[in-house]
Amino acid sequence: MKHRFGVFTLAAALLAVACSSNNNKNSNNAAATKPPSAASSTQAAAPRPAGASPTAANASPTGTPRPTVAAAPGAVKISFWHAFSGTNGDALNALVDKYNSSQQKVHVDAVFQGSYDDDINKLRQALQTKTTPDLVQIYDIGTRFMVDSKAVTPMQTFVDKDKFDLSTFEPNVLGYYKVGTTLYSMPWATSNPILYYNKDMFKAAGLDPDKPPKTFEEVADAAKKLTKGDVKGIALPIDDWYMEQSLATQGAYFADPTNGRGDKPADKAAFNGPEGVAFLTWWANMVKDGTAANLGRNSSDTKAAFFAGKIAMVVDSTAALRQVIDSTQGKFQVGTTFYPRPANNPKAAGTIIGGNSLWIMKDHPQAEQDAAWDFIKWLMQPEQMAFFHVSTGYYPPNKAAYDVQADKDWLAKYPQFQTAIDQLHASPLNQATQGGLVGVFVQARQDNQSAIESVFAGQATPQQALDKAAGTVTGEIQQYNQAVGH
Amino acid sequence: MSNIATVAAPERPAVSAALRRRISYAAQAVTGYVFLAPSLLVFAVFIFYPLIKSIYLGFYVSNPFGNGQVYVGADQYRRVLSSDQFHTALVTTALFALYTVVGGVVLGLLLALLANARLKGIFIFRTIFSSTIATSVAVASLMWILLFNPSIGVLNWALSLLHVARINWLTSPHWALFSVSIATIWLQLGFNTIVLLAGLQGIPDELYESARVDGARPLRQFFTITLPMLSPTLFFVIVIASIRAFESFGQIDLLTQGGPNNATFTLVYAIYRNAFFNFGATGVASAQAVVLFVIILLFTAIQFGVAERKVFYG
């Protein structure tokens, strides 16, 4: 009898356990543990906020103000969702505090929402429950989705109203965030991928540390010379961002027609052309012959191996530069150079703008939207731009930042910061370097990363893997277009 | 409890004994439900409502922004059940369950047998063996990420000492599911060991004494006394471990994110991806969640129906 009862309660408990699995998908809390985000989110080097408290999800649109600066009475309070932690998060918080204490009219509550993916997912949930923040930082590839959501006030509205001067802004950066002729969001932290290399290892291997490899062939050759014992020549995180960038540096599109940047929205994946195959073949061959390490998808793992001297070269976003400088201080000399590309590269090609931009949500009172715009204008001032540049590695969208003395001094001391800027200025503005504009980028990246992994595992050739992924992504794009009425 | 009934009908001799008994039962039932009410309320809010909502959402397709729902009915379930993603995820989940349940229970039993020895200071070992119960999934995963790291990890360093080729624990599709299973087994070992040890200690000593008198050797004692007497506990551990395997999420998300090339893409992970990353697939995720629920329910029912008959309850 006793046992029977025990079994019964056990059954009830099991039922509860079984049911609770259904729980996951309705609550945001399931997103508390997150996959690492794009390469463009290299700030995720800090351990991910696993098991973040449920209340930290989107329970409150305003979140908890950090106690550093109190809001002045009568100040307009605005909430600001972001995805920065670690080194880059510290810089963001310092700026918010400085803004809050610099004036009495507006008080910004910065709320960290996890990775870029978490951030946009929480916003998606907030759109349904009408609990959006006033201001939100969204990664580059979320642009199409944000525009289609029709839940934002285009930045152009504020720019026009205030006659805000954009003439000192980088044309490529504005080009990325313009859809048609409308600037939808304000570019803030902008990046591109660069090659980091260990100068000490270059010397030891008989390579010239002042003449880093630039082409696919040169990098593969250097990787071979640098591979010794358990030290590998190079590593790239398995992140689709690097393929997207490689397509642009070869003048190819991610999606057709014209990357979705022309009159018609993209309706077909195009990354399986010869350029995508060339990139993946170059990478896979190095993995195959053991000169490149396959350390998985997390850029924190490739960086950790680089810091530990287990790999001589690593490809990462320029946004990781400050962290790289700080982490290798006193260990070895770090050099930076352009993102590798094929030797016979077309002229009209370059890197895409990575990083993120700031969006003002439209379902808020005008006073709050104006307050958010005031904060954005302040962030765009050269002084703030320069501070953010040297604190992170993201280059400033506003070129006026380079005239600030602190920025000049920093660039003189750490010339590594110049690489991303030069690479940006070497990139022409065209539909390839504007980057793909599709609504399903989050899924597409997952599909492509699986494709890359299947090549490394010898399960498919680069062409087969990319053809299969392109088929899947095309289906996803068409489904999305149908749903939003494109 | 019977005094409630007597209060309800104290001095009415006209009431028949049968009616009295019925009132007594009813009063008992009411009291029972009152006691159950708090947990029913909690279940209703956190389990029954989401469950019903999932079933409901499973019949709808929504746009990428989560609104504008269109009814598609059972079509969605038909599509989910026939999709490739669902089939591969199901196979992966089944393999993962096989690895973790077998590995976790066998190792847990081994540790429990060792911890059951009568030695001085055995409590130290008992504490060590059961320590993983106090480790969260996130902490354990971060630890295993470091152990599995191909270039700076301890496991590959140990292999290099033995002159064995390095293994790409988490980045090779051939190894990833196995590696995630190892981490999961480690994580569950503490719980399995504690429960099995408690079961072992519940077996009366007299049985072993008389077996020894009859000349039974330790191996014989294990198979004819320990295993049958432990079967209810083993049964419990197997059921719990199976359900945990079907529900594992944290370690998969932190170690492999379902990769490489979908080698660790389990059903729960598929639900997560569809719900949060495939904008517009909320309905698909809901339908998959309902299917997973039914699978776990069936699995549990089968285990109770079949395995219970073989369990020796003493």
PDB file of C-alpha atoms in Angstrom, chain B residues 47-256:
ATOM      1  CA  ILE B  47       1.890  24.106 -16.022  1.00  0.00           C
ATOM      2  CA  PHE B  48      -1.709  23.624 -17.074  1.00  0.00           C
ATOM      3  CA  TYR B  49      -2.142  27.076 -18.584  1.00  0.00           C
ATOM      4  CA  PRO B  50       1.097  26.993 -20.632  1.00  0.00           C
ATOM      5  CA  LEU B  51       0.252  23.446 -21.701  1.00  0.00           C
ATOM      6  CA  ILE B  52      -3.185  24.428 -22.950  1.00  0.00           C
ATOM      7  CA  LYS B  53      -1.752  27.555 -24.560  1.00  0.00           C
ATOM      8  CA  SER B  54       0.884  25.423 -26.332  1.00  0.00           C
ATOM      9  CA  ILE B  55      -1.756  23.096 -27.723  1.00  0.00           C
ATOM     10  CA  TYR B  56      -3.748  26.124 -28.858  1.00  0.00           C
ATOM     11  CA  LEU B  57      -0.765  27.884 -30.466  1.00  0.00           C
ATOM     12  CA  GLY B  58       0.128  24.632 -32.208  1.00  0.00           C
ATOM     13  CA  PHE B  59      -2.955  25.085 -34.396  1.00  0.00           C
ATOM     14  CA  TYR B  60      -1.906  28.559 -35.585  1.00  0.00           C
ATOM     15  CA  VAL B  61       0.680  30.135 -37.850  1.00  0.00           C
ATOM     16  CA  SER B  62       1.849  33.628 -36.938  1.00  0.00           C
ATOM     17  CA  ASN B  63       3.900  36.254 -38.755  1.00  0.00           C
ATOM     18  CA  PRO B  64       7.512  37.029 -37.752  1.00  0.00           C
ATOM     19  CA  PHE B  65       6.361  39.641 -35.264  1.00  0.00           C
ATOM     20  CA  GLY B  66       4.244  37.148 -33.375  1.00  0.00           C
ATOM     21  CA  ASN B  67       0.824  38.462 -34.359  1.00  0.00           C
ATOM     22  CA  GLY B  68      -1.683  38.085 -37.175  1.00  0.00           C
ATOM     23  CA  GLN B  69      -2.367  34.483 -36.356  1.00  0.00           C
ATOM     24  CA  VAL B  70      -3.934  32.258 -38.976  1.00  0.00           C
ATOM     25  CA  TYR B  71      -5.647  28.987 -38.091  1.00  0.00           C
ATOM     26  CA  VAL B  72      -4.123  25.970 -39.810  1.00  0.00           C
ATOM     27  CA  GLY B  73      -5.400  23.289 -37.457  1.00  0.00           C
ATOM     28  CA  ALA B  74      -3.973  19.787 -37.409  1.00  0.00           C
ATOM     29  CA  ASP B  75      -2.014  20.572 -40.568  1.00  0.00           C
ATOM     30  CA  GLN B  76       0.721  22.047 -38.419  1.00  0.00           C
ATOM     31  CA  TYR B  77       1.017  18.838 -36.399  1.00  0.00           C
ATOM     32  CA  ARG B  78       1.050  16.777 -39.597  1.00  0.00           C
ATOM     33  CA  ARG B  79       3.813  18.976 -40.994  1.00  0.00           C
ATOM     34  CA  VAL B  80       5.842  18.802 -37.790  1.00  0.00           C
ATOM     35  CA  LEU B  81       5.562  15.034 -37.580  1.00  0.00           C
ATOM     36  CA  SER B  82       6.665  14.558 -41.176  1.00  0.00           C
ATOM     37  CA  SER B  83       9.515  17.092 -41.182  1.00  0.00           C
ATOM     38  CA  ASP B  84      13.150  16.054 -41.510  1.00  0.00           C
ATOM     39  CA  GLN B  85      14.137  18.323 -38.652  1.00  0.00           C
ATOM     40  CA  PHE B  86      11.758  16.502 -36.348  1.00  0.00           C
ATOM     41  CA  HIS B  87      12.975  13.050 -37.383  1.00  0.00           C
ATOM     42  CA  THR B  88      16.674  13.786 -36.982  1.00  0.00           C
ATOM     43  CA  ALA B  89      16.022  15.589 -33.697  1.00  0.00           C
ATOM     44  CA  LEU B  90      14.075  12.583 -32.454  1.00  0.00           C
ATOM     45  CA  VAL B  91      16.874  10.153 -33.330  1.00  0.00           C
ATOM     46  CA  THR B  92      19.443  12.445 -31.693  1.00  0.00           C
ATOM     47  CA  THR B  93      17.306  12.728 -28.569  1.00  0.00           C
ATOM     48  CA  ALA B  94      16.843   8.956 -28.383  1.00  0.00           C
ATOM     49  CA  LEU B  95      20.593   8.360 -28.697  1.00  0.00           C
ATOM     50  CA  PHE B  96      21.298  11.015 -26.119  1.00  0.00           C
ATOM     51  CA  ALA B  97      18.806   9.368 -23.740  1.00  0.00           C
ATOM     52  CA  LEU B  98      20.352   5.942 -24.349  1.00  0.00           C
ATOM     53  CA  TYR B  99      23.889   7.173 -23.614  1.00  0.00           C
ATOM     54  CA  THR B 100      23.004   9.209 -20.551  1.00  0.00           C
ATOM     55  CA  VAL B 101      20.548   6.780 -18.938  1.00  0.00           C
ATOM     56  CA  VAL B 102      22.717   3.686 -19.366  1.00  0.00           C
ATOM     57  CA  GLY B 103      25.932   5.500 -18.504  1.00  0.00           C
ATOM     58  CA  GLY B 104      24.454   7.434 -15.618  1.00  0.00           C
ATOM     59  CA  VAL B 105      22.698   4.493 -13.984  1.00  0.00           C
ATOM     60  CA  VAL B 106      25.563   1.992 -14.363  1.00  0.00           C
ATOM     61  CA  LEU B 107      28.161   4.436 -13.057  1.00  0.00           C
ATOM     62  CA  GLY B 108      25.799   5.634 -10.333  1.00  0.00           C
ATOM     63  CA  LEU B 109      25.245   2.055  -9.186  1.00  0.00           C
ATOM     64  CA  LEU B 110      28.980   1.410  -9.173  1.00  0.00           C
ATOM     65  CA  LEU B 111      29.649   4.479  -7.057  1.00  0.00           C
ATOM     66  CA  ALA B 112      26.747   3.640  -4.735  1.00  0.00           C
ATOM     67  CA  LEU B 113      28.129   0.125  -4.190  1.00  0.00           C
ATOM     68  CA  LEU B 114      31.540   1.576  -3.377  1.00  0.00           C
ATOM     69  CA  ALA B 115      30.037   4.210  -1.101  1.00  0.00           C
ATOM     70  CA  ASN B 116      28.064   1.518   0.698  1.00  0.00           C
ATOM     71  CA  ALA B 117      31.232  -0.116   2.002  1.00  0.00           C
ATOM     72  CA  ARG B 118      31.653   0.000   5.777  1.00  0.00           C
ATOM     73  CA  LEU B 119      34.916   1.886   6.094  1.00  0.00           C
ATOM     74  CA  LYS B 120      36.202   4.585   8.336  1.00  0.00           C
ATOM     75  CA  GLY B 121      35.737   7.994   6.736  1.00  0.00           C
ATOM     76  CA  ILE B 122      33.418   6.621   4.030  1.00  0.00           C
ATOM     77  CA  PHE B 123      31.304   9.757   4.427  1.00  0.00           C
ATOM     78  CA  ILE B 124      34.067  11.712   2.695  1.00  0.00           C
ATOM     79  CA  PHE B 125      33.698   9.556  -0.389  1.00  0.00           C
ATOM     80  CA  ARG B 126      29.931   9.690  -0.168  1.00  0.00           C
ATOM     81  CA  THR B 127      30.141  13.473  -0.190  1.00  0.00           C
ATOM     82  CA  ILE B 128      32.505  13.483  -3.153  1.00  0.00           C
ATOM     83  CA  PHE B 129      30.416  10.991  -5.126  1.00  0.00           C
ATOM     84  CA  SER B 130      27.240  12.965  -4.615  1.00  0.00           C
ATOM     85  CA  SER B 131      28.752  16.436  -4.983  1.00  0.00           C
ATOM     86  CA  THR B 132      27.607  16.980  -8.566  1.00  0.00           C
ATOM     87  CA  ILE B 133      24.042  17.267  -7.311  1.00  0.00           C
ATOM     88  CA  ALA B 134      24.968  20.713  -6.030  1.00  0.00           C
ATOM     89  CA  THR B 135      26.451  21.821  -9.355  1.00  0.00           C
ATOM     90  CA  SER B 136      24.263  23.857 -11.683  1.00  0.00           C
ATOM     91  CA  VAL B 137      24.055  23.038 -15.375  1.00  0.00           C
ATOM     92  CA  ALA B 138      25.696  26.343 -16.271  1.00  0.00           C
ATOM     93  CA  VAL B 139      28.672  25.868 -13.964  1.00  0.00           C
ATOM     94  CA  ALA B 140      29.150  22.262 -15.036  1.00  0.00           C
ATOM     95  CA  SER B 141      28.980  23.239 -18.709  1.00  0.00           C
ATOM     96  CA  LEU B 142      31.570  25.987 -18.349  1.00  0.00           C
ATOM     97  CA  MET B 143      33.814  23.504 -16.569  1.00  0.00           C
ATOM     98  CA  TRP B 144      33.417  20.910 -19.321  1.00  0.00           C
ATOM     99  CA  ILE B 145      33.984  23.522 -22.028  1.00  0.00           C
ATOM    100  CA  LEU B 146      37.430  24.038 -20.515  1.00  0.00           C
ATOM    101  CA  LEU B 147      38.077  20.305 -20.167  1.00  0.00           C
ATOM    102  CA  PHE B 148      36.997  19.663 -23.760  1.00  0.00           C
ATOM    103  CA  ASN B 149      38.901  22.608 -25.253  1.00  0.00           C
ATOM    104  CA  PRO B 150      40.939  21.112 -28.103  1.00  0.00           C
ATOM    105  CA  SER B 151      44.006  23.312 -27.635  1.00  0.00           C
ATOM    106  CA  ILE B 152      44.149  24.200 -23.950  1.00  0.00           C
ATOM    107  CA  GLY B 153      41.906  21.492 -22.452  1.00  0.00           C
ATOM    108  CA  VAL B 154      43.007  18.903 -19.901  1.00  0.00           C
ATOM    109  CA  LEU B 155      41.510  15.943 -21.755  1.00  0.00           C
ATOM    110  CA  ASN B 156      43.576  16.453 -24.893  1.00  0.00           C
ATOM    111  CA  TRP B 157      46.644  17.179 -22.796  1.00  0.00           C
ATOM    112  CA  ALA B 158      46.158  13.807 -21.084  1.00  0.00           C
ATOM    113  CA  LEU B 159      45.728  12.134 -24.487  1.00  0.00           C
ATOM    114  CA  SER B 160      48.945  13.739 -25.705  1.00  0.00           C
ATOM    115  CA  LEU B 161      50.801  12.210 -22.741  1.00  0.00           C
ATOM    116  CA  LEU B 162      49.535   8.822 -23.922  1.00  0.00           C
ATOM    117  CA  HIS B 163      50.551   9.687 -27.497  1.00  0.00           C
ATOM    118  CA  VAL B 164      46.964   9.435 -28.645  1.00  0.00           C
ATOM    119  CA  ALA B 165      45.751  11.806 -31.359  1.00  0.00           C
ATOM    120  CA  ARG B 166      43.787  14.804 -30.171  1.00  0.00           C
ATOM    121  CA  ILE B 167      40.024  14.576 -30.218  1.00  0.00           C
ATOM    122  CA  ASN B 168      37.811  17.429 -31.278  1.00  0.00           C
ATOM    123  CA  TRP B 169      35.387  16.697 -28.489  1.00  0.00           C
ATOM    124  CA  LEU B 170      32.827  19.351 -29.240  1.00  0.00           C
ATOM    125  CA  THR B 171      33.702  20.426 -32.757  1.00  0.00           C
ATOM    126  CA  SER B 172      33.563  17.033 -34.476  1.00  0.00           C
ATOM    127  CA  PRO B 173      30.061  15.824 -35.406  1.00  0.00           C
ATOM    128  CA  HIS B 174      31.182  12.270 -34.599  1.00  0.00           C
ATOM    129  CA  TRP B 175      32.147  13.095 -31.025  1.00  0.00           C
ATOM    130  CA  ALA B 176      29.907  15.977 -29.993  1.00  0.00           C
ATOM    131  CA  LEU B 177      26.858  14.010 -28.852  1.00  0.00           C
ATOM    132  CA  PHE B 178      29.088  11.639 -26.948  1.00  0.00           C
ATOM    133  CA  SER B 179      30.912  14.537 -25.264  1.00  0.00           C
ATOM    134  CA  VAL B 180      27.700  16.283 -24.284  1.00  0.00           C
ATOM    135  CA  SER B 181      26.508  12.932 -22.905  1.00  0.00           C
ATOM    136  CA  ILE B 182      29.643  12.630 -20.776  1.00  0.00           C
ATOM    137  CA  ALA B 183      29.013  16.057 -19.283  1.00  0.00           C
ATOM    138  CA  THR B 184      25.383  15.132 -18.679  1.00  0.00           C
ATOM    139  CA  ILE B 185      26.233  11.819 -17.044  1.00  0.00           C
ATOM    140  CA  TRP B 186      28.687  13.591 -14.768  1.00  0.00           C
ATOM    141  CA  LEU B 187      26.021  16.115 -13.896  1.00  0.00           C
ATOM    142  CA  GLN B 188      23.433  13.445 -13.022  1.00  0.00           C
ATOM    143  CA  LEU B 189      25.809  11.116 -11.234  1.00  0.00           C
ATOM    144  CA  GLY B 190      25.387  12.791  -7.854  1.00  0.00           C
ATOM    145  CA  PHE B 191      21.634  12.374  -7.854  1.00  0.00           C
ATOM    146  CA  ASN B 192      21.789   8.777  -9.101  1.00  0.00           C
ATOM    147  CA  THR B 193      24.395   7.842  -6.505  1.00  0.00           C
ATOM    148  CA  ILE B 194      22.491   9.341  -3.584  1.00  0.00           C
ATOM    149  CA  VAL B 195      19.218   7.676  -4.505  1.00  0.00           C
ATOM    150  CA  LEU B 196      20.816   4.288  -5.222  1.00  0.00           C
ATOM    151  CA  LEU B 197      22.875   4.449  -2.025  1.00  0.00           C
ATOM    152  CA  ALA B 198      19.714   5.113  -0.044  1.00  0.00           C
ATOM    153  CA  GLY B 199      18.175   2.079  -1.744  1.00  0.00           C
ATOM    154  CA  LEU B 200      21.177  -0.090  -0.906  1.00  0.00           C
ATOM    155  CA  GLN B 201      21.029   0.926   2.718  1.00  0.00           C
ATOM    156  CA  GLY B 202      17.385  -0.085   2.874  1.00  0.00           C
ATOM    157  CA  ILE B 203      18.229  -3.712   2.183  1.00  0.00           C
ATOM    158  CA  PRO B 204      18.123  -5.679   5.470  1.00  0.00           C
ATOM    159  CA  ASP B 205      21.444  -7.141   6.590  1.00  0.00           C
ATOM    160  CA  GLU B 206      19.818 -10.427   7.578  1.00  0.00           C
ATOM    161  CA  LEU B 207      19.387 -11.320   3.921  1.00  0.00           C
ATOM    162  CA  TYR B 208      23.125 -11.088   3.316  1.00  0.00           C
ATOM    163  CA  GLU B 209      23.866 -12.904   6.582  1.00  0.00           C
ATOM    164  CA  SER B 210      21.748 -15.883   5.715  1.00  0.00           C
ATOM    165  CA  ALA B 211      23.142 -15.879   2.168  1.00  0.00           C
ATOM    166  CA  ARG B 212      26.629 -16.005   3.575  1.00  0.00           C
ATOM    167  CA  VAL B 213      25.604 -18.859   5.856  1.00  0.00           C
ATOM    168  CA  ASP B 214      24.335 -20.671   2.769  1.00  0.00           C
ATOM    169  CA  GLY B 215      27.705 -20.045   1.123  1.00  0.00           C
ATOM    170  CA  ALA B 216      26.681 -17.488  -1.527  1.00  0.00           C
ATOM    171  CA  ARG B 217      29.562 -15.564  -3.033  1.00  0.00           C
ATOM    172  CA  PRO B 218      29.484 -11.730  -3.431  1.00  0.00           C
ATOM    173  CA  LEU B 219      28.569 -11.915  -7.136  1.00  0.00           C
ATOM    174  CA  ARG B 220      25.677 -14.288  -6.397  1.00  0.00           C
ATOM    175  CA  GLN B 221      24.609 -12.054  -3.526  1.00  0.00           C
ATOM    176  CA  PHE B 222      24.573  -9.074  -5.878  1.00  0.00           C
ATOM    177  CA  PHE B 223      22.359 -10.734  -8.469  1.00  0.00           C
ATOM    178  CA  THR B 224      19.982 -12.575  -6.146  1.00  0.00           C
ATOM    179  CA  ILE B 225      19.673 -10.095  -3.287  1.00  0.00           C
ATOM    180  CA  THR B 226      20.961  -6.623  -4.144  1.00  0.00           C
ATOM    181  CA  LEU B 227      19.496  -6.208  -7.624  1.00  0.00           C
ATOM    182  CA  PRO B 228      15.981  -7.493  -6.852  1.00  0.00           C
ATOM    183  CA  MET B 229      15.818  -5.574  -3.597  1.00  0.00           C
ATOM    184  CA  LEU B 230      17.111  -2.456  -5.343  1.00  0.00           C
ATOM    185  CA  SER B 231      14.759  -2.742  -8.301  1.00  0.00           C
ATOM    186  CA  PRO B 232      12.196  -0.149  -7.123  1.00  0.00           C
ATOM    187  CA  THR B 233      14.982   2.403  -6.656  1.00  0.00           C
ATOM    188  CA  LEU B 234      16.607   1.497  -9.960  1.00  0.00           C
ATOM    189  CA  PHE B 235      13.252   1.839 -11.627  1.00  0.00           C
ATOM    190  CA  PHE B 236      12.798   5.288 -10.134  1.00  0.00           C
ATOM    191  CA  VAL B 237      16.270   6.408 -11.203  1.00  0.00           C
ATOM    192  CA  ILE B 238      15.789   5.127 -14.754  1.00  0.00           C
ATOM    193  CA  VAL B 239      12.474   6.926 -15.148  1.00  0.00           C
ATOM    194  CA  ILE B 240      13.853  10.197 -13.837  1.00  0.00           C
ATOM    195  CA  ALA B 241      17.037   9.927 -15.920  1.00  0.00           C
ATOM    196  CA  SER B 242      15.052   9.223 -19.089  1.00  0.00           C
ATOM    197  CA  ILE B 243      12.822  12.217 -18.594  1.00  0.00           C
ATOM    198  CA  ARG B 244      15.794  14.429 -17.803  1.00  0.00           C
ATOM    199  CA  ALA B 245      17.500  13.249 -20.979  1.00  0.00           C
ATOM    200  CA  PHE B 246      14.482  14.190 -23.065  1.00  0.00           C
ATOM    201  CA  GLU B 247      14.449  17.600 -21.439  1.00  0.00           C
ATOM    202  CA  SER B 248      18.163  18.452 -21.367  1.00  0.00           C
ATOM    203  CA  PHE B 249      18.792  21.925 -22.658  1.00  0.00           C
ATOM    204  CA  GLY B 250      21.368  23.950 -20.729  1.00  0.00           C
ATOM    205  CA  GLN B 251      24.418  21.817 -21.441  1.00  0.00           C
ATOM    206  CA  ILE B 252      23.530  21.476 -25.136  1.00  0.00           C
ATOM    207  CA  ASP B 253      23.035  25.200 -25.494  1.00  0.00           C
ATOM    208  CA  LEU B 254      26.257  26.046 -23.690  1.00  0.00           C
ATOM    209  CA  LEU B 255      28.493  23.331 -25.111  1.00  0.00           C
ATOM    210  CA  THR B 256      27.457  22.984 -28.750  1.00  0.00           C
TER     211      THR B 256
END
